[in-house]
Coordinates of C-alpha atoms in Angstrom, one line a residue:
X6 CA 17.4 -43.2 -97.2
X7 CA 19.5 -40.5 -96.9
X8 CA 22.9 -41.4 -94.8
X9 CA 23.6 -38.7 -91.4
X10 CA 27.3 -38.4 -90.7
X11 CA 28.3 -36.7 -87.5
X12 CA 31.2 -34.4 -88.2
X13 CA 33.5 -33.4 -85.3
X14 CA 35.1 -30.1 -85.9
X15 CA 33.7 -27.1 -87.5
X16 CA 37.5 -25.7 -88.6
X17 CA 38.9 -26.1 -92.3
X18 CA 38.9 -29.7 -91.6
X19 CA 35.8 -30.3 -90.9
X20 CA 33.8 -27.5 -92.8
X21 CA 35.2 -29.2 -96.2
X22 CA 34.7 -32.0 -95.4
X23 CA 30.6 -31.3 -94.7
X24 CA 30.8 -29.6 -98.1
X25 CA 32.0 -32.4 -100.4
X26 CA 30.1 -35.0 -97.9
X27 CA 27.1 -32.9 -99.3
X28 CA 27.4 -32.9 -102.4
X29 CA 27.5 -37.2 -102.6
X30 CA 23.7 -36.3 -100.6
X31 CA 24.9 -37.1 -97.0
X32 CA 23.7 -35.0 -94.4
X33 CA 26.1 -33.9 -92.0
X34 CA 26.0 -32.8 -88.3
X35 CA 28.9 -30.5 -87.2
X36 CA 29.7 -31.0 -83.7
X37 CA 31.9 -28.0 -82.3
X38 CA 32.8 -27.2 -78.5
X39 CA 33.3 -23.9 -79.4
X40 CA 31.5 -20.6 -79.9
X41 CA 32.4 -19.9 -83.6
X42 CA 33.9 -22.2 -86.8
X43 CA 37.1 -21.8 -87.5
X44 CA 39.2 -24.2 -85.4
X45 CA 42.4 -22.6 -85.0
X46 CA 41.7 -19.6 -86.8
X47 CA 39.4 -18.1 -84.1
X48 CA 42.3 -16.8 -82.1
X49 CA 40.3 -18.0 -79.0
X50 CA 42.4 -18.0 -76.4
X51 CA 43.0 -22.1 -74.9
X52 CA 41.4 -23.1 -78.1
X53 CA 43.8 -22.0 -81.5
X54 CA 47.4 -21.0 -81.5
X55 CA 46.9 -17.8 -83.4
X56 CA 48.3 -14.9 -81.6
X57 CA 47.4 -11.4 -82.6
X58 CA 49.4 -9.9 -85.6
X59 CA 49.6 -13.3 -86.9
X60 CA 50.2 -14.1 -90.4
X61 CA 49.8 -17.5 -93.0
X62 CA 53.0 -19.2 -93.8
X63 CA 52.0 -20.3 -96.6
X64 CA 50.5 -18.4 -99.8
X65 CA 47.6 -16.9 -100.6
X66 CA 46.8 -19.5 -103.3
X67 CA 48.1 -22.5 -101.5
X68 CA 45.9 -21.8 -98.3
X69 CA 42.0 -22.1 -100.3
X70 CA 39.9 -24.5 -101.4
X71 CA 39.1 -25.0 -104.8
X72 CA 35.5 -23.5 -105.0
X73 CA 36.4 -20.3 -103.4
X74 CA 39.4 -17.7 -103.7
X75 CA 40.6 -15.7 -101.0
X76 CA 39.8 -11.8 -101.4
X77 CA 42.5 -9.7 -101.7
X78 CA 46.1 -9.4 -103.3
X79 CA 47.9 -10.0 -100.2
X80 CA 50.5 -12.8 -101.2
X81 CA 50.4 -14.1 -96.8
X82 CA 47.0 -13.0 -95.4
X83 CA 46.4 -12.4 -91.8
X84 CA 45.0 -15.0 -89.5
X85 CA 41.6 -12.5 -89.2
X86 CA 41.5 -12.7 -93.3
X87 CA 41.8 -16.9 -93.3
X88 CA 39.0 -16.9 -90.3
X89 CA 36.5 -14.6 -92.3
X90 CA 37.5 -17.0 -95.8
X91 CA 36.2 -19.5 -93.5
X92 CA 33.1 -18.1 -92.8
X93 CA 32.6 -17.3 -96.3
X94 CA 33.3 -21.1 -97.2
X95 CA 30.6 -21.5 -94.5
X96 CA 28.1 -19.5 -96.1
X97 CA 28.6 -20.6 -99.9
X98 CA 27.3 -24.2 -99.0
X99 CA 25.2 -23.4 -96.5
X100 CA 26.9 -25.4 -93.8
X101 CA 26.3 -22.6 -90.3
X102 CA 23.1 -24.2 -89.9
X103 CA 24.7 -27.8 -89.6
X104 CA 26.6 -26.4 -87.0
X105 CA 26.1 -27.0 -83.2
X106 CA 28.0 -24.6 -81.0
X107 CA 28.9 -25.3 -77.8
X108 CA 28.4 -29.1 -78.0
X109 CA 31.8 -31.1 -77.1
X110 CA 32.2 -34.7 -77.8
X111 CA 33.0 -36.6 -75.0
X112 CA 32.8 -40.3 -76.6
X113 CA 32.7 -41.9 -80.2
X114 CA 32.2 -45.6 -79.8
X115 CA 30.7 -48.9 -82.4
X116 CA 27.2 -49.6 -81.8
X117 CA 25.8 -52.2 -83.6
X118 CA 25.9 -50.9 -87.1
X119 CA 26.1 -47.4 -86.4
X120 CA 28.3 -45.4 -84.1
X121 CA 27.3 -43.7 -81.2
X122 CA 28.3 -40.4 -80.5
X123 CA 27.6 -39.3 -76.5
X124 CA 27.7 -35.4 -75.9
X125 CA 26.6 -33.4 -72.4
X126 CA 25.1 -36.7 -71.0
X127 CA 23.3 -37.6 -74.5
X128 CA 24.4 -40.2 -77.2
X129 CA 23.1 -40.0 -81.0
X130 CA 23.6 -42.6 -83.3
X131 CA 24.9 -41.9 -86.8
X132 CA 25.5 -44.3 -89.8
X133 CA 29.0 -42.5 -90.5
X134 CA 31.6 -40.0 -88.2
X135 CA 34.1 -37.6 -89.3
X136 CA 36.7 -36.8 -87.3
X137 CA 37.9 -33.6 -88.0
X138 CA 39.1 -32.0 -84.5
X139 CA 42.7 -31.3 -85.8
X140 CA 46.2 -32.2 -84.5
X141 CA 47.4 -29.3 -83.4
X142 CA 46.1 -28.9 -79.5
X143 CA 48.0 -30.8 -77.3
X144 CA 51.2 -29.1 -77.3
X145 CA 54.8 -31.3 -76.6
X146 CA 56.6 -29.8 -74.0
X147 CA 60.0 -32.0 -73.9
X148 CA 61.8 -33.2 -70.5
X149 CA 64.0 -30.2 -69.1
X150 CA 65.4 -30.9 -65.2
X151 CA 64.1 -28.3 -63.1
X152 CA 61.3 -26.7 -65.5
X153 CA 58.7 -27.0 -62.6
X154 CA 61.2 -24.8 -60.8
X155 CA 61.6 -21.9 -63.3
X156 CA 60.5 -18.5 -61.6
X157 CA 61.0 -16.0 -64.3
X158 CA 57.7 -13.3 -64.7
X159 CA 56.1 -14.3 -67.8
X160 CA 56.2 -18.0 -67.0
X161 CA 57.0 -21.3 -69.2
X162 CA 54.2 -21.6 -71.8
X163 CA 54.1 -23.5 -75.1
X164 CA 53.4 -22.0 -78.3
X165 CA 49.6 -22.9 -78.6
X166 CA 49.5 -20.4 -75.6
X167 CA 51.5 -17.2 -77.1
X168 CA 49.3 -14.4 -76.2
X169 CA 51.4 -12.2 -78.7
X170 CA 55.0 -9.7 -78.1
X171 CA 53.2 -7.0 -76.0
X172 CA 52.8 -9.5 -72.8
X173 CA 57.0 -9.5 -73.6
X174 CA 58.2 -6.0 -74.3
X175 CA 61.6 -5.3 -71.9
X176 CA 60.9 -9.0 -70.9
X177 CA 64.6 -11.3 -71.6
X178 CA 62.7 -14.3 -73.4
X179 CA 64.0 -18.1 -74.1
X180 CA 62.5 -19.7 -77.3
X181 CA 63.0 -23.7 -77.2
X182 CA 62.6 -24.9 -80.7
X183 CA 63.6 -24.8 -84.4
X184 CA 60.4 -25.4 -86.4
X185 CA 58.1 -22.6 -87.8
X186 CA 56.6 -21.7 -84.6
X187 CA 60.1 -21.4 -82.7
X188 CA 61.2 -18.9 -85.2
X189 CA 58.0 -17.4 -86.1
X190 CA 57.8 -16.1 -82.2
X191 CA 61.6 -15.7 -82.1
X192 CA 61.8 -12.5 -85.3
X193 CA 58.3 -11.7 -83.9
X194 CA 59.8 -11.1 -80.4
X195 CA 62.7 -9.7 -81.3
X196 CA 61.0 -7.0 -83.5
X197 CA 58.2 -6.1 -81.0
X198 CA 60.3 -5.0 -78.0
X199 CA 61.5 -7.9 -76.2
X200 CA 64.9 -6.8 -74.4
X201 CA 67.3 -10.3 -75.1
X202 CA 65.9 -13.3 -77.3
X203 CA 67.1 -16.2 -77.3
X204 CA 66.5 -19.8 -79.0
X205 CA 67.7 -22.9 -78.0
X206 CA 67.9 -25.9 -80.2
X207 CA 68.8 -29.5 -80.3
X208 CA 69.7 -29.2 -84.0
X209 CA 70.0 -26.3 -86.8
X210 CA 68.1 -26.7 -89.5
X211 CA 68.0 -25.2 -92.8
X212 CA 65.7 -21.7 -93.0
X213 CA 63.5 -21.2 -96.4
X214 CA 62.3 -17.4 -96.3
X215 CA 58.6 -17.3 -96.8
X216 CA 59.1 -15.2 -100.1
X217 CA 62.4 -15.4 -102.4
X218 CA 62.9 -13.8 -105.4
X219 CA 59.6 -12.7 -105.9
X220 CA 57.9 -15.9 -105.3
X221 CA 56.3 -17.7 -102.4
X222 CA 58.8 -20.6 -101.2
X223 CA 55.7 -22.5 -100.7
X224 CA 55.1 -22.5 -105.0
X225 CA 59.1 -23.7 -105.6
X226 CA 58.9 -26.1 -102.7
X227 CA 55.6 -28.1 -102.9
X228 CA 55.5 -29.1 -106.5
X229 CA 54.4 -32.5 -108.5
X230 CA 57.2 -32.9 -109.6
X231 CA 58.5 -33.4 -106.1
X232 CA 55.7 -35.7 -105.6
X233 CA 56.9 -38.1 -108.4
X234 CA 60.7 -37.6 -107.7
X235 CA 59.9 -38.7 -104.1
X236 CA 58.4 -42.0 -105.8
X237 CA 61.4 -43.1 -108.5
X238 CA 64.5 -40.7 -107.4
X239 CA 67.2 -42.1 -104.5
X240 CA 66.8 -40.3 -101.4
X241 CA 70.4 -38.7 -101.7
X242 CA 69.1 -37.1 -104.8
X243 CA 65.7 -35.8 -103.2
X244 CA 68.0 -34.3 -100.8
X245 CA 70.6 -33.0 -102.8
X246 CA 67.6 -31.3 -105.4
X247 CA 65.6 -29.5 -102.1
X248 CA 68.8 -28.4 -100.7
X249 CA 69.7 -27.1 -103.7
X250 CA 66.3 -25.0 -104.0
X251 CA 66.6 -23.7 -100.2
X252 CA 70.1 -22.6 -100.5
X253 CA 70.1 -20.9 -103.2
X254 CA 66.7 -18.7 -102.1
X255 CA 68.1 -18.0 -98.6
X256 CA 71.6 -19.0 -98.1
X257 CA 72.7 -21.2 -95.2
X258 CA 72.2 -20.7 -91.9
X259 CA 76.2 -20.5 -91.0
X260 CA 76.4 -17.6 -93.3
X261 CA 74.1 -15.6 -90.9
X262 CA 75.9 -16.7 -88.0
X263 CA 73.6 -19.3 -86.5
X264 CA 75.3 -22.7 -86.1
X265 CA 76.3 -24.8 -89.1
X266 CA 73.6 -27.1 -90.0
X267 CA 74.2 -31.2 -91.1
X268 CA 74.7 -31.6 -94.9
X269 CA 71.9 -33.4 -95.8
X270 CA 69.1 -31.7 -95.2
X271 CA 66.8 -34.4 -94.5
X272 CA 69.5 -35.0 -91.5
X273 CA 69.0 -31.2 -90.7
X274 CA 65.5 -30.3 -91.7
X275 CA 63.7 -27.6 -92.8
X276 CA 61.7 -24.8 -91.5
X277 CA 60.1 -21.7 -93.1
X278 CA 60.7 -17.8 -91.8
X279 CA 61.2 -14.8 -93.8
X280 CA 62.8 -12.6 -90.6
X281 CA 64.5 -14.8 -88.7
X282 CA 68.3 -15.2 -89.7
X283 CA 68.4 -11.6 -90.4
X284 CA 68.0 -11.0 -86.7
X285 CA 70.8 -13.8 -85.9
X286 CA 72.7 -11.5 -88.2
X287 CA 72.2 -8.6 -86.4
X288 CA 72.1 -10.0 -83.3
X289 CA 68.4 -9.3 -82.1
X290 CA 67.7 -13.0 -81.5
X291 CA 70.8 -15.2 -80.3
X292 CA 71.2 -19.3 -80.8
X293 CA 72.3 -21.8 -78.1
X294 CA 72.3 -25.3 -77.7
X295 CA 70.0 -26.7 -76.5
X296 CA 68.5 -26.1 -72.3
X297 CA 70.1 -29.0 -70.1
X298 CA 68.4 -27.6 -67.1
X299 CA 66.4 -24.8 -65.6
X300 CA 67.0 -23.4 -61.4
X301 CA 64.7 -20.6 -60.9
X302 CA 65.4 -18.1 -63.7
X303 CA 68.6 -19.3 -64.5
X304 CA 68.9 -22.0 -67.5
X305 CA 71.6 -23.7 -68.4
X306 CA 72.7 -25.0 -72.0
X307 CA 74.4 -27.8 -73.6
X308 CA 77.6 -25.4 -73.6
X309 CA 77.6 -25.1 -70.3
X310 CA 76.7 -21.4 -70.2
X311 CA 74.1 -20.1 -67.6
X312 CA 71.8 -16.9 -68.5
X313 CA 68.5 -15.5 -66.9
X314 CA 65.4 -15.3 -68.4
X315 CA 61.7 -13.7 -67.5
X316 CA 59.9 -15.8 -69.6
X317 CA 60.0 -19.1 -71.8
X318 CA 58.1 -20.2 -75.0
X319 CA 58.1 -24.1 -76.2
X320 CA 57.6 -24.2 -79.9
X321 CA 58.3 -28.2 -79.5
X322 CA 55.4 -29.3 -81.5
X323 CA 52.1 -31.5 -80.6
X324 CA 51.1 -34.5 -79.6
X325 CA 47.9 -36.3 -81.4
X326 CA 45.1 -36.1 -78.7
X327 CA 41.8 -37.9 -79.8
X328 CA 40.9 -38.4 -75.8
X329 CA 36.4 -39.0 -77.1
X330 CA 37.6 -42.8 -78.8
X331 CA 36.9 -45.5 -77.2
X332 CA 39.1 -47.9 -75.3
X333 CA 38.7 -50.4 -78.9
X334 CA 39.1 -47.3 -81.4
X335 CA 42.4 -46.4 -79.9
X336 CA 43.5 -49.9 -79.7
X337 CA 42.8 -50.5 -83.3
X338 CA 44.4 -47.7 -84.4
X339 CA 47.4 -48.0 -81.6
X340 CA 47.0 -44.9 -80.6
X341 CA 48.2 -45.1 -77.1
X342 CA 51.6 -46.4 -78.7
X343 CA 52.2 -43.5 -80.1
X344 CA 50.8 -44.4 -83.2
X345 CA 48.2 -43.8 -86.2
X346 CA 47.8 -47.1 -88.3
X347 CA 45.6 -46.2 -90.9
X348 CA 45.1 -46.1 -94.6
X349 CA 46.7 -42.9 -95.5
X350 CA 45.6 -41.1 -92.7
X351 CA 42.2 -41.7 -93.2
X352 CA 40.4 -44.8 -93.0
X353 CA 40.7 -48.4 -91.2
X354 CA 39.5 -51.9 -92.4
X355 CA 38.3 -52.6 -89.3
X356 CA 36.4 -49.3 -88.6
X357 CA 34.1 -48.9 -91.4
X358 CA 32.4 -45.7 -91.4
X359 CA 34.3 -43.9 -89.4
X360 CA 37.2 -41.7 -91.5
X361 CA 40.0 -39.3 -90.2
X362 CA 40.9 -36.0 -91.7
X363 CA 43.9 -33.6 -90.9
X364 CA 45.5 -35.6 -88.7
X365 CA 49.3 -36.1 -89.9
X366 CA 52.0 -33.9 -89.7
X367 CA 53.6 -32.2 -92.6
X368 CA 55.5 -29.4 -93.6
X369 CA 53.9 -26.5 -96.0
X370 CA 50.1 -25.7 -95.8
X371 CA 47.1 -28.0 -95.5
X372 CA 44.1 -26.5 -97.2
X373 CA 45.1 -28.1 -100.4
X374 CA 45.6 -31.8 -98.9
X375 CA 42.7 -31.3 -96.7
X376 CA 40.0 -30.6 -99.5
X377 CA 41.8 -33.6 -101.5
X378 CA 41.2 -35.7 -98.7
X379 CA 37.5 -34.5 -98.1
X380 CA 36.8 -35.3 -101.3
X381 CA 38.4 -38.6 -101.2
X382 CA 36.4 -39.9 -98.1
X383 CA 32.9 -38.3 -99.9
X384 CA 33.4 -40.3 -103.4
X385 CA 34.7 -43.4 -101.8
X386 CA 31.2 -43.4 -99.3
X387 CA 29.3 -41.6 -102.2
X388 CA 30.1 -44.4 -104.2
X389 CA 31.9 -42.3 -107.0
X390 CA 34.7 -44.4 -106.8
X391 CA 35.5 -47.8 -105.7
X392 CA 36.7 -48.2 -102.3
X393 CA 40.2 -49.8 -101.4
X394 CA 39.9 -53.2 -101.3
X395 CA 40.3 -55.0 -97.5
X396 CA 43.7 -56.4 -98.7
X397 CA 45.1 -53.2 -99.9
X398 CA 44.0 -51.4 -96.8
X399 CA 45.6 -53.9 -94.5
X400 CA 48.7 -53.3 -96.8
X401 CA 48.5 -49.7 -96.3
X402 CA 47.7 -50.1 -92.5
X403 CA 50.5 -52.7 -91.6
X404 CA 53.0 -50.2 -93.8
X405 CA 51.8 -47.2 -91.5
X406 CA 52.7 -49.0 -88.4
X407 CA 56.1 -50.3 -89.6
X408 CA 56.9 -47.0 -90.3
X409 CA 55.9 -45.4 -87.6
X410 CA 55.0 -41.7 -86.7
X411 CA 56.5 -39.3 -89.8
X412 CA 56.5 -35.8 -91.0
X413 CA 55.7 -36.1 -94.8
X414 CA 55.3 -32.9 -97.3
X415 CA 52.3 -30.9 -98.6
X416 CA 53.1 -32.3 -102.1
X417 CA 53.2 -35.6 -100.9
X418 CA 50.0 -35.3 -98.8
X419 CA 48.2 -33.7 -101.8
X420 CA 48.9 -36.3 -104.6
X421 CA 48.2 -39.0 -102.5
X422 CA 45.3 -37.9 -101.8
X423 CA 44.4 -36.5 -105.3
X424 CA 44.8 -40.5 -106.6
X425 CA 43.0 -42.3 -104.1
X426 CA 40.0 -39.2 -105.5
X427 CA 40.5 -40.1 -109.1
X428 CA 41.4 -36.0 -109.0
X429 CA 45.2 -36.5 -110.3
X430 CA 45.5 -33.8 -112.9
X431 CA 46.9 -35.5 -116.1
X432 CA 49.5 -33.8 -118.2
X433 CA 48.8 -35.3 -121.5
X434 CA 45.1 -33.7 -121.7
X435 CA 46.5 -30.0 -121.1
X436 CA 49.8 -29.5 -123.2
X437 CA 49.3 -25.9 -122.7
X438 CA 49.6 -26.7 -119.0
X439 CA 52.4 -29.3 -118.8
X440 CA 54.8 -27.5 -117.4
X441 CA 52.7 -25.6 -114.7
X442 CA 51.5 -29.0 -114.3
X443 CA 55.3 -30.0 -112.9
X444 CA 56.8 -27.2 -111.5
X445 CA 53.8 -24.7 -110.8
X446 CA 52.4 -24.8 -107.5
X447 CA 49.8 -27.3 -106.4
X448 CA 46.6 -24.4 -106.3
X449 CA 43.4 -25.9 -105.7
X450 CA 42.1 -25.3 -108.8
X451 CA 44.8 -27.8 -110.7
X452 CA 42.7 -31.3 -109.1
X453 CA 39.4 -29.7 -110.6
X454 CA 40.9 -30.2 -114.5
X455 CA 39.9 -34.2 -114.4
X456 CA 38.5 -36.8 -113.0
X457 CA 34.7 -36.0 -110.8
X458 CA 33.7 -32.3 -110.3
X459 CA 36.4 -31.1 -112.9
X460 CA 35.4 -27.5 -114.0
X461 CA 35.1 -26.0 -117.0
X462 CA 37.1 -22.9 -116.0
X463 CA 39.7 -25.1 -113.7
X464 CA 42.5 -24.5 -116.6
X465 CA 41.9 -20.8 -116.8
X466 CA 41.9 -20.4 -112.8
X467 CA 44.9 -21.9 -113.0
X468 CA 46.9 -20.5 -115.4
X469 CA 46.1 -17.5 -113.7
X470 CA 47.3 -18.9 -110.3
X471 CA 50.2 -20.4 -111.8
X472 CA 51.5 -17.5 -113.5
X473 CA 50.5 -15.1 -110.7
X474 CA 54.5 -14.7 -109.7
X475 CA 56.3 -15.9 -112.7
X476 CA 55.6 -17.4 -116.7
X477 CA 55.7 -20.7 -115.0
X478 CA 53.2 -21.4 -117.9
X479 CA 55.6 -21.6 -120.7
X480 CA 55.7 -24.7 -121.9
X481 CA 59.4 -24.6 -122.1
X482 CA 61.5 -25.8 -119.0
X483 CA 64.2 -24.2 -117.8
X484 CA 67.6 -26.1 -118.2
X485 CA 67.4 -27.0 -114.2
X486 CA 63.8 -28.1 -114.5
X487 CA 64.5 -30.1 -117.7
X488 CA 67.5 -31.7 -115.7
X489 CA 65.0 -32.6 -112.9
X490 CA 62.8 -34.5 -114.7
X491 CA 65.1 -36.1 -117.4
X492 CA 66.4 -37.7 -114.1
X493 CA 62.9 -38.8 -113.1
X494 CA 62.5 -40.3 -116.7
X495 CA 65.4 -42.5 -116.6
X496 CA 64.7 -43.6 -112.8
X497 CA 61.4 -44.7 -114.8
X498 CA 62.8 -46.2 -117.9
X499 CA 65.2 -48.2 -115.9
X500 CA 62.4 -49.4 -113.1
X501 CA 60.1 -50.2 -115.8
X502 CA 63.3 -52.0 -117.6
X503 CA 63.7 -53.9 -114.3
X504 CA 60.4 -54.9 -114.1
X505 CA 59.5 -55.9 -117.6
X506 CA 62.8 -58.5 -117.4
X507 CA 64.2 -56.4 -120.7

């Protein structure tokens, strides 16, 4: 008997998911409250955080799944191009007709063997859920004395609710923030007619430009070799190796004129913008501290300087909101701590049947890690591989909620996932591949070379993809890269040293 899954979501998350779920021979049901797939894509105002105008962050190759190229030699499409890719993913497996519009969730609870799932007064019962309704909705907007009093004409609004520069033009306009959003609103702003920008932030972090010498940041950033540094390397040498990368594509931030940031740039962060410290360096968006309190237009800073404002934007960051999960389901998984205690942000010992995708927060792009992940719940419920054992997943679970809430990175994300899929590309069966295998970007088509569903064209694809802006397929490293990983080697040899008692 054929298994159903409900699947709740119809954006990237959920529509890969439903693809990989049918190839194993399940038969999803995509629940979406919305009018059209997409998730945040759609631009829909009070539903996605797409304003008009908006571009990727991340690359072209970097933000696809594996079975389907985006159209197109733009390097960072447009939000329109990623929302008709979507519907063109939609098409190729057939998955619109799975789709109910319209229908919103409004409880996922254990019944029994199966889970019910209760929508507009009904409840269906399904041998496996999928929740894939994304982590980006609720929007964090942070504690400022006297907020509730601000009177400027545009209003306070977060991010999610950035109707675009034209509702700004000859408007003075506070940013709060320092991550992608902040910035990507900021340069926007400033560039589209806003009269005085200004962001305000509790720390400076370090800026990557979306494109550096030719390359997307995205391609230098979000390697495997990162991935297995980040496993073997001391985290002062992690550091000192990204740092090294960011400053020497864009500079640091001082040098443009916007505060100094920390050192380390783990201390700092990181955030990706390719106009933004230009216009601190020509003065079209200014940086304060950050707000200490707001008194009808007027907001004061940390440096005690007072300046009016029409209208302010939070890019401050979300909160996870899974609101349809029973009073149990959030206990189990701690939610109303503040947590997510889970098995790699996907499944529970205690919760069997029911899996999570999407929903951790990282920096770079999530198509990659999100197919990974798709395909990792499908061959673990499809049987193609062997699930984690209880003990190991109460390892992984107790680990997750001693650690707490985290930003990780799309590297990180992506092999982790690729392992627990059997998908981990292995260097030693393509030598003409090794070093694209290490320092080439993570493109989909790299975790179809082994393990289930590889492809016969997989190492063509990506060569191609690899070498689309630079001869990252020589086999020879560079004298940096060769550094790199000699230092990974001898973290190896010595742990394996340690171990072995030799």
């Amino acid at each position: 008997m054929t298994a159903n899954v409900a699947v709740i979501g119809a954006g990237p998350a959920g529509l890969v998911v439903s693809r990989w779920l049918l190839s194993q021979g399940f038969e999803p049901s995509i629940f979406e409250q919305g009018p059209t797939l997409g998730g945040q894509w759609t631009a829909q105002p009070g539903r996605s955080g797409v304003w008009p105008g908006m571009h990727t962050n991340t690359s072209r190759i970097l933000t696809a799944f594996s079975d389907l190229p985006i159209d197109g030699d733009l390097v960072f499409p447009s939000g329109a191009a990623i929302l008709d890719y979507l519907h063109r993913y939609a098409r190729l497996f057939a998955l619109d007709s799975r789709i109910r519009f319209g229908v919103r969730v409004d409880a996922v609870a254990r019944d029994g063997y199966r889970w019910a799932v209760s929508h507009g007064g009904e409840v269906e019962h399904f041998e496996k859920v999928v929740v894939a309704t994304g982590r980006f909705h609720s929007p964090f907007i942070p504690t400022v004395p006297g907020l509730d009093t601000f009177a400027g004409s545009a209003g306070a609004i977060s991010s999610y609710h950035y109707p675009g520069p034209s509702a700004y033009r000859g408007k003075r306009v506070l940013v709060a923030g320092c991550a992608v959003s902040a910035l990507e609103i900021a340069a926007d702003l400033a560039a589209h007619g806003a009269q005085h920008v200004v962001v305000t932030q509790r720390r400076q972090r370090y800026v990557l430009p979306k494109f550096a010498a030719g390359v997307p940041s995205d391609h230098r950033m979000f390697t495997r070799y990162g991935a297995l540094a980040d496993e073997v390397l001391p985290v002062a040498e992690i550091d000192r190796q990204l740092k090294e990368i960011v400053v020497e594509s864009a500079g640091s931030p001082e040098q443009y004129g916007a505060p100094r940031p920390a050192d380390s740039l783990f201390a700092a962060g990181v955030t990706l913008n390719q106009n933004y410290l230009p216009a601190v360096a020509e003065g079209s968006v200014t940086v304060r501290p950050w707000l200490q309190s707001v008194d009808g237009t007027a907001v004061t800073f940390g440096d005690g300087h007072t300046e009016a404002f029409d209208g302010i934007v939070f890019g401050t960051g979300f909160t996870l909101s899974l609101p349809f999960l029973d009073d149990h389901l959030r206990a189990t998984l701690n939610l109303d701590a503040g947590g997510f205690d889970t098995d790699r942000h996907t499944f529970h010992p205690d919760l069997s049947g029911l899996a999570f995708m999407g929903m951790w927060d990282q920096s770079g792009g999530y198509f990659v890690p999100l197919e990974l992940q798709a395909r990792w719940i499908a061959y673990t419920w499809g049987g193609v591989i062997a699930a984690p054992s209880d003990a190991e997943q109460r390892a992984a679970v107790a680990a997750c909620h001693e650690r707490g809430p985290r930003k990780t990175r799309m590297n990180l994300a992506a092999i982790t996932f690729a392992r627990a899929a059997g998908v981990e590309p292995q260097r030693e069966n393509w030598p003409d591949l090794r070093r694209a295998l290490l320092f080439g970007p993570l493109a989909p088509s790299c975790f179809r070379l082994d393990g289930p569903d590889a492809l016969p064209n997989a190492a063509a694809r990506f060569a191609r993809e690899a070498a689309a802006f630079g001869a990252i397929t020589d086999n020879d490293l560079t004298d940096r890269e060769r550094s790199y990983w000699s230092s990974v080697e001898q973290a190896r040899a010595s742990h394996h040293s340690a171990v072995s008692g030799k």
